[in-house]
mmCIF file of C-alpha atoms in Angstrom:
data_model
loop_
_atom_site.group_PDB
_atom_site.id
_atom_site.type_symbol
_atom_site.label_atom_id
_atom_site.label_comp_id
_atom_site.label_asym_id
_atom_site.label_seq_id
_atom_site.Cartn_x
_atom_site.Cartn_y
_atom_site.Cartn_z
ATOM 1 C CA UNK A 8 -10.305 33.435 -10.833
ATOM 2 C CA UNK A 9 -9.075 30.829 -9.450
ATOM 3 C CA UNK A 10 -4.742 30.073 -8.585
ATOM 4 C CA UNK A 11 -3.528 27.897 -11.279
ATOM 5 C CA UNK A 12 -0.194 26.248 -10.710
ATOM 6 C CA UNK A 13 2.112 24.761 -13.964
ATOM 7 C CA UNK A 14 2.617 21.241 -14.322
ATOM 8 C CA UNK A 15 4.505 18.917 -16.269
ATOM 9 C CA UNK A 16 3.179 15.537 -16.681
ATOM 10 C CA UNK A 17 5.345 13.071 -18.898
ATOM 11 C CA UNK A 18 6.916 16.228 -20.220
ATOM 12 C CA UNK A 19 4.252 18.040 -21.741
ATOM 13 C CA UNK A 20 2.924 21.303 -19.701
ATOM 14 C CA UNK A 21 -0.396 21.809 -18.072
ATOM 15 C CA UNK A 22 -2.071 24.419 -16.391
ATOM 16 C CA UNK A 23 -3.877 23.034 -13.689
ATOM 17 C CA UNK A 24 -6.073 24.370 -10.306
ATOM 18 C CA UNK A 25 -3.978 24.378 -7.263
ATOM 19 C CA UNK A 26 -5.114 22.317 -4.621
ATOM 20 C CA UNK A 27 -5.722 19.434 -6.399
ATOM 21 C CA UNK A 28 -3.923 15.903 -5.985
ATOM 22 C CA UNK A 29 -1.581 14.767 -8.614
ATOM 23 C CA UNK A 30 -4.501 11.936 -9.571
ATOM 24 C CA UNK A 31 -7.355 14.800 -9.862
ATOM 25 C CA UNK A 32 -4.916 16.987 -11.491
ATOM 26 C CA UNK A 33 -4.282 14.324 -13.898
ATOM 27 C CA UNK A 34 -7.894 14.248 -14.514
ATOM 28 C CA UNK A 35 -8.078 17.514 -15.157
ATOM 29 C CA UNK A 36 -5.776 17.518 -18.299
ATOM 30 C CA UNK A 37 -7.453 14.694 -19.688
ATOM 31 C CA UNK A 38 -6.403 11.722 -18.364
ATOM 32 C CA UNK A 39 -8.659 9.034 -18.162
ATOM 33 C CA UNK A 40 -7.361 6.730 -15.329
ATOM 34 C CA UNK A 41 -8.853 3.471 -15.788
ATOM 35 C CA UNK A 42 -6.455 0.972 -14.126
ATOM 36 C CA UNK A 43 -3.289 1.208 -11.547
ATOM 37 C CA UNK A 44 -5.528 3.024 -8.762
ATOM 38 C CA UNK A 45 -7.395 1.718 -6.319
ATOM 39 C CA UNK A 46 -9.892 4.434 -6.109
ATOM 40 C CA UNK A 47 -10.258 4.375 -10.032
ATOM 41 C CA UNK A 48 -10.710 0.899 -9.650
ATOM 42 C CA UNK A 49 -7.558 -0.550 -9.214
ATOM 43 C CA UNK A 50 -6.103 -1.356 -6.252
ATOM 44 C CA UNK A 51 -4.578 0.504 -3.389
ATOM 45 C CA UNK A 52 -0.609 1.610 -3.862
ATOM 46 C CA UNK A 53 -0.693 1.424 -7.437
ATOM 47 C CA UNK A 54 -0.306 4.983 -8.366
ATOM 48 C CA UNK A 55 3.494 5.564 -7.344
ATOM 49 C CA UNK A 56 5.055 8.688 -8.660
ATOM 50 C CA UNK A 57 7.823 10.112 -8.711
ATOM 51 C CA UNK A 58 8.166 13.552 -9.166
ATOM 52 C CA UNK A 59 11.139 16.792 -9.674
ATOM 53 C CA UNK A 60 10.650 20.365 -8.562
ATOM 54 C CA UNK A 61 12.127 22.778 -11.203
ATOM 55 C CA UNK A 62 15.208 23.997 -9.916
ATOM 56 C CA UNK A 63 15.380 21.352 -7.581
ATOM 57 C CA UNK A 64 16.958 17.819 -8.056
ATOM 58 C CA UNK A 65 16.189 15.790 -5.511
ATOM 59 C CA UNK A 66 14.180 13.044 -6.952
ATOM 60 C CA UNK A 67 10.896 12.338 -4.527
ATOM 61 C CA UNK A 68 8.155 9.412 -4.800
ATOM 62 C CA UNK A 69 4.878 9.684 -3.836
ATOM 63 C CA UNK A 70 1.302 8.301 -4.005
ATOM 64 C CA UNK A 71 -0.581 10.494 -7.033
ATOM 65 C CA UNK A 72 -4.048 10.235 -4.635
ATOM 66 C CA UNK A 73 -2.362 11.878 -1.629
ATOM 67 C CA UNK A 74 0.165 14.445 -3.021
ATOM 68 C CA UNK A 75 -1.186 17.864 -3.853
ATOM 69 C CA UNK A 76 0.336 19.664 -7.053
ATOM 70 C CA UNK A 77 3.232 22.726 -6.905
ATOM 71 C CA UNK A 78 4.119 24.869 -9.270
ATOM 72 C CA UNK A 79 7.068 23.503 -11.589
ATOM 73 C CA UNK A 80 6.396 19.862 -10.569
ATOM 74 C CA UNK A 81 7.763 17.510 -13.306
ATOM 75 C CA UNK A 82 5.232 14.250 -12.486
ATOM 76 C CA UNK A 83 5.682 10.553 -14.110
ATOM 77 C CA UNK A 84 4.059 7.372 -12.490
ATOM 78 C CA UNK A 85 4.876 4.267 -11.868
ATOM 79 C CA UNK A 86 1.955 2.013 -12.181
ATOM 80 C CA UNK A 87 3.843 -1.104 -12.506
ATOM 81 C CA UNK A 88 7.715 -1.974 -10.766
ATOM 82 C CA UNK A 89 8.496 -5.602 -11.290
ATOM 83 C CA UNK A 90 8.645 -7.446 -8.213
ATOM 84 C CA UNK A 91 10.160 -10.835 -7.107
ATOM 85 C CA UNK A 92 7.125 -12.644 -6.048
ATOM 86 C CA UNK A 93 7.745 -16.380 -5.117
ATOM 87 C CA UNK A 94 4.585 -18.815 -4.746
ATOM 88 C CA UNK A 95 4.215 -21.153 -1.581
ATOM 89 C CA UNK A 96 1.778 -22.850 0.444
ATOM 90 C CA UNK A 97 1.227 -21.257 3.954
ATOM 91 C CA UNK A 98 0.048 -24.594 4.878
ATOM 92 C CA UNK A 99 3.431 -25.554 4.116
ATOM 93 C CA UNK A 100 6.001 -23.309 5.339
ATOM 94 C CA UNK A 101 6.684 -22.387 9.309
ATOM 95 C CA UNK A 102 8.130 -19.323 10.241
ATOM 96 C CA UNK A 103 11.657 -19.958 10.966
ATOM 97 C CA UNK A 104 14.826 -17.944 9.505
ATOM 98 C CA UNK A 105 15.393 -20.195 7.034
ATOM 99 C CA UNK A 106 12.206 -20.271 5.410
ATOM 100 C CA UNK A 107 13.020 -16.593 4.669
ATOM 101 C CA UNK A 108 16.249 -17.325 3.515
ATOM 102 C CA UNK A 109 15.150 -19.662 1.240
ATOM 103 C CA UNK A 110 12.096 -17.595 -0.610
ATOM 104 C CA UNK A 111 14.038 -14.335 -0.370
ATOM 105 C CA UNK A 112 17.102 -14.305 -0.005
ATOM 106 C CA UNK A 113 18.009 -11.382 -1.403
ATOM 107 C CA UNK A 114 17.462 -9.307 1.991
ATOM 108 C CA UNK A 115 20.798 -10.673 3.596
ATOM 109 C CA UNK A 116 22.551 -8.573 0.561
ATOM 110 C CA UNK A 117 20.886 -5.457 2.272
ATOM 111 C CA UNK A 118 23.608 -2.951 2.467
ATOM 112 C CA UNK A 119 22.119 -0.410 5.230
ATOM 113 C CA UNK A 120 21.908 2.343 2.575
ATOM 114 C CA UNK A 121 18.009 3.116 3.793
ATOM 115 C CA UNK A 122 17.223 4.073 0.564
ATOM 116 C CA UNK A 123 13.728 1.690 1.034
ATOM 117 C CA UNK A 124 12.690 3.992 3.919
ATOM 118 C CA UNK A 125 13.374 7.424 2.752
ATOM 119 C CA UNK A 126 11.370 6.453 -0.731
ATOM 120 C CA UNK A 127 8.727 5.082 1.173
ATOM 121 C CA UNK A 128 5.456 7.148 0.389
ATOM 122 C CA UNK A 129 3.976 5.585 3.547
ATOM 123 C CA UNK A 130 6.883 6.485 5.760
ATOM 124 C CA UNK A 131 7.690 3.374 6.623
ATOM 125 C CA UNK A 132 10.914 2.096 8.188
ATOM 126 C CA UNK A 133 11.159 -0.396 5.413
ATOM 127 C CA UNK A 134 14.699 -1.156 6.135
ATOM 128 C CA UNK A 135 14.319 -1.894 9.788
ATOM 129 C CA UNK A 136 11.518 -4.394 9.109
ATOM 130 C CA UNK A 137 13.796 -5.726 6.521
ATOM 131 C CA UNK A 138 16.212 -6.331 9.005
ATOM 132 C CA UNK A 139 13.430 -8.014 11.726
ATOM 133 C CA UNK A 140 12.462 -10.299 8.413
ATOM 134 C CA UNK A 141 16.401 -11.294 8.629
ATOM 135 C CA UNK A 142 16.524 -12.524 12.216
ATOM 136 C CA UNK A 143 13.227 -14.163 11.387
ATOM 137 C CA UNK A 144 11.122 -11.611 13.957
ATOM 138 C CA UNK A 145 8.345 -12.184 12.330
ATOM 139 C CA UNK A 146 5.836 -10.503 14.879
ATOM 140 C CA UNK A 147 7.949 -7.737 14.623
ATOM 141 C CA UNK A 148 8.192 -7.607 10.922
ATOM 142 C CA UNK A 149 4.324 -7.406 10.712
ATOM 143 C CA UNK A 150 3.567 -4.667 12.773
ATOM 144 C CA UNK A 151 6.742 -2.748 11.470
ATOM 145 C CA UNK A 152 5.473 -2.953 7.851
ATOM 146 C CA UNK A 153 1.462 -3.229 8.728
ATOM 147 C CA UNK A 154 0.669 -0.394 6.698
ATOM 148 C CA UNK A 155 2.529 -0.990 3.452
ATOM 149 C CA UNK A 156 0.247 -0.685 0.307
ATOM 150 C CA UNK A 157 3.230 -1.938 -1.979
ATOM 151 C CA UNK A 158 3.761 0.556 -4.292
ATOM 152 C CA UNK A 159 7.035 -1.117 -4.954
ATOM 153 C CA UNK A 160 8.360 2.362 -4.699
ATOM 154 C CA UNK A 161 11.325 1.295 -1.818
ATOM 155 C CA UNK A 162 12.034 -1.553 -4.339
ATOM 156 C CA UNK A 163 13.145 0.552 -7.365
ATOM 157 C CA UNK A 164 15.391 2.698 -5.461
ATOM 158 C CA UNK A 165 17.451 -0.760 -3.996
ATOM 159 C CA UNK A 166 20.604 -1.569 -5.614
ATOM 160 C CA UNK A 167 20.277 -5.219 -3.864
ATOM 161 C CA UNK A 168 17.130 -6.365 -5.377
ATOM 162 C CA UNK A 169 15.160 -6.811 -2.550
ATOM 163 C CA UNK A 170 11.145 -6.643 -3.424
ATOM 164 C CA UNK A 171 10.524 -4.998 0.327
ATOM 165 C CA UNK A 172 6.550 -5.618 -0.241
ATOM 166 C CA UNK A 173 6.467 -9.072 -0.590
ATOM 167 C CA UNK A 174 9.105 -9.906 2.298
ATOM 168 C CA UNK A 175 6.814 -8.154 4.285
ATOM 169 C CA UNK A 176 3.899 -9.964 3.310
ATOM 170 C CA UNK A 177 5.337 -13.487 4.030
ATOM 171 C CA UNK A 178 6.084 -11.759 7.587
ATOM 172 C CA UNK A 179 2.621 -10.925 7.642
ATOM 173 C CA UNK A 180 1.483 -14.116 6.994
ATOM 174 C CA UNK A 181 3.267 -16.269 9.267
ATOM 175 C CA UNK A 182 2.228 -13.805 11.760
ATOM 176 C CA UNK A 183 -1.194 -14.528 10.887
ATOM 177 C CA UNK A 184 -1.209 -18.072 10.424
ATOM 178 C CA UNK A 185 1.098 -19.250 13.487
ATOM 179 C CA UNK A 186 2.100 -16.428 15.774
ATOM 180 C CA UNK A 187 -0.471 -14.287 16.339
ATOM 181 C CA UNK A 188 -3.069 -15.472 19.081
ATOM 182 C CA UNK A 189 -6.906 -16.712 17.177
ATOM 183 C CA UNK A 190 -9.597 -14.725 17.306
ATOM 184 C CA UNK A 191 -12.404 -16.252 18.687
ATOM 185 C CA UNK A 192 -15.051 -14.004 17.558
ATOM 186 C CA UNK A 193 -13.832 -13.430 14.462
ATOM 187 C CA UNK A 194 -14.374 -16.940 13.703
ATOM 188 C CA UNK A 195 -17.617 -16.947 15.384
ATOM 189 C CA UNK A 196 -18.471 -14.163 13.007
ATOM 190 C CA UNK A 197 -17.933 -16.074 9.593
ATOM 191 C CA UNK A 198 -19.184 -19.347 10.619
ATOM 192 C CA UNK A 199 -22.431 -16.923 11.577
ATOM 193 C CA UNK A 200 -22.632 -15.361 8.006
ATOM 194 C CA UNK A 201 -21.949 -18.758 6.303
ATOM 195 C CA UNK A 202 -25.251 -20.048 8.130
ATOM 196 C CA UNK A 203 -26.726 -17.274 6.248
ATOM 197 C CA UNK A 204 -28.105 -15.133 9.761
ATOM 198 C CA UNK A 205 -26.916 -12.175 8.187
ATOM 199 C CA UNK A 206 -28.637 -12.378 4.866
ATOM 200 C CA UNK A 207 -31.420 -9.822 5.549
ATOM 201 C CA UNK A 208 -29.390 -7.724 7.731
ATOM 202 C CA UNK A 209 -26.701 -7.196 4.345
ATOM 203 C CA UNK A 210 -29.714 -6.971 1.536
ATOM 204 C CA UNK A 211 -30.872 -4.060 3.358
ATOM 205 C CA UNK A 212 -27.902 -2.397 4.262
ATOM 206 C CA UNK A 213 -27.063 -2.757 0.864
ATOM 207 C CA UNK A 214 -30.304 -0.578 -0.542
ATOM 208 C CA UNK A 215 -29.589 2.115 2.042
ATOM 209 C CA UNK A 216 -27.936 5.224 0.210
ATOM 210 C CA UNK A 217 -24.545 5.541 0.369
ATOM 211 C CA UNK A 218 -24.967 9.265 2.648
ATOM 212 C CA UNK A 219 -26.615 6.943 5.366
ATOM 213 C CA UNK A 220 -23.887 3.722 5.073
ATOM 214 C CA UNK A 221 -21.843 6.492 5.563
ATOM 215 C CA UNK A 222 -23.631 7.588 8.957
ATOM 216 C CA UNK A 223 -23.876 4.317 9.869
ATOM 217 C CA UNK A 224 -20.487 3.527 9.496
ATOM 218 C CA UNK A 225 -19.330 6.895 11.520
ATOM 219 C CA UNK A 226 -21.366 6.757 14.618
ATOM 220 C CA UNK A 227 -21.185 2.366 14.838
ATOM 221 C CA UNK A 228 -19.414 1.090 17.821
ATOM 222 C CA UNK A 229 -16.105 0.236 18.131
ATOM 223 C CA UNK A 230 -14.984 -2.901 20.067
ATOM 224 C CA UNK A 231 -11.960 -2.103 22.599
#
């Protein structure tokens, strides 16, 4: 028989197979997850959690796809934190320190508590790149924060306000658009598979099974 492990999702208790993520576990009781995960068709980041031990009361936050169940885990998600998310026109903006001040500027009431980065379920140093997005280190900002799938977690443990995610993306996309160097063959690339060369080449990749995309994928070459 296989080791079970007792669960407690929204309250109610579950007995569950150990081993399995929060997500699959969530399946497992009967959950039908239709939206606020990206591999449940969603999108990536969107199943935040947050989650007690029994006996234990540290609160901890986590992604339900890549957090394996324990025994005595009290589980709720978070599909949805509210975010500050102003519109511009990248056309429009430059990256200087004041464009940041004036879209968010919420991040100079940053108090240094690092409560961003320890929530982080990516492990981010949210609160350092926070700081690069206040001297307007864009570059730095970018890289610092590159692999943020805003979950928004960082963001509901702030007591300034600040929506982390989308500070970061501006920073990303000023990097992009001004500061980091073109690439050529990138550009190359798209103006090739507007002219339609690529047609064939993507209708019959795209009747291959997925067990061979797969191979292909795995062994393909990978530029420098």
């Amino acid at each position: 028989m296989e080791k079970t492990v007792n669960i407690f999702l929204f309250g109610k208790k579950y007995e569950v197979p150990a081993g399995l993520t929060i997500m699959t576990a969530m399946e497992h009781a009967g959950y039908q997850l239709v939206r606020g995960c990206g591999c449940r068709n969603g999108f990536c980041g969107a199943c935040a959690t947050i989650y007690r031990i029994k006996g234990n009361p540290e609160l901890k936050a986590c992604l339900a796809c890549q957090t394996e169940v324990q025994e005595g885990m009290y589980i709720a998600t978070l599909p949805f934190f509210p975010l500050v998310k102003q519109v511009y026109n990248i056309e429009n903006i430059k990256p200087t320190e004041q464009i940041m001040m004036q879209l968010y500027p919420e991040i100079y009431s940053c108090i240094g508590c690092n409560a961003c980065t320890k929530a982080c379920t990516q492990e981010l140093n949210v609160m350092q790149y926070i700081a690069y997005a206040q001297r307007g280190e864009y570059e730095k900002c970018a890289e610092e924060s590159f692999d943020c799938v805003m979950c928004g977690v960082c963001s509901s443990r702030c007591p300034a306000g600040i929506s982390h995610p989308q500070v970061a993306m501006l920073a990303r996309r000023l990097n992009g658009k001004y500061i980091a160097p073109e690439c050529g063959h990138l550009a190359d690339r798209v103006n090739e598979i507007n002219e339609g060369i690529f047609k064939s080449l993507i209708e019959d990749l795209m009747q291959k099974p997925v067990e061979e995309m797969k191979e292909l994928y795995n062994s393909r070459e990978i530029e420098k």
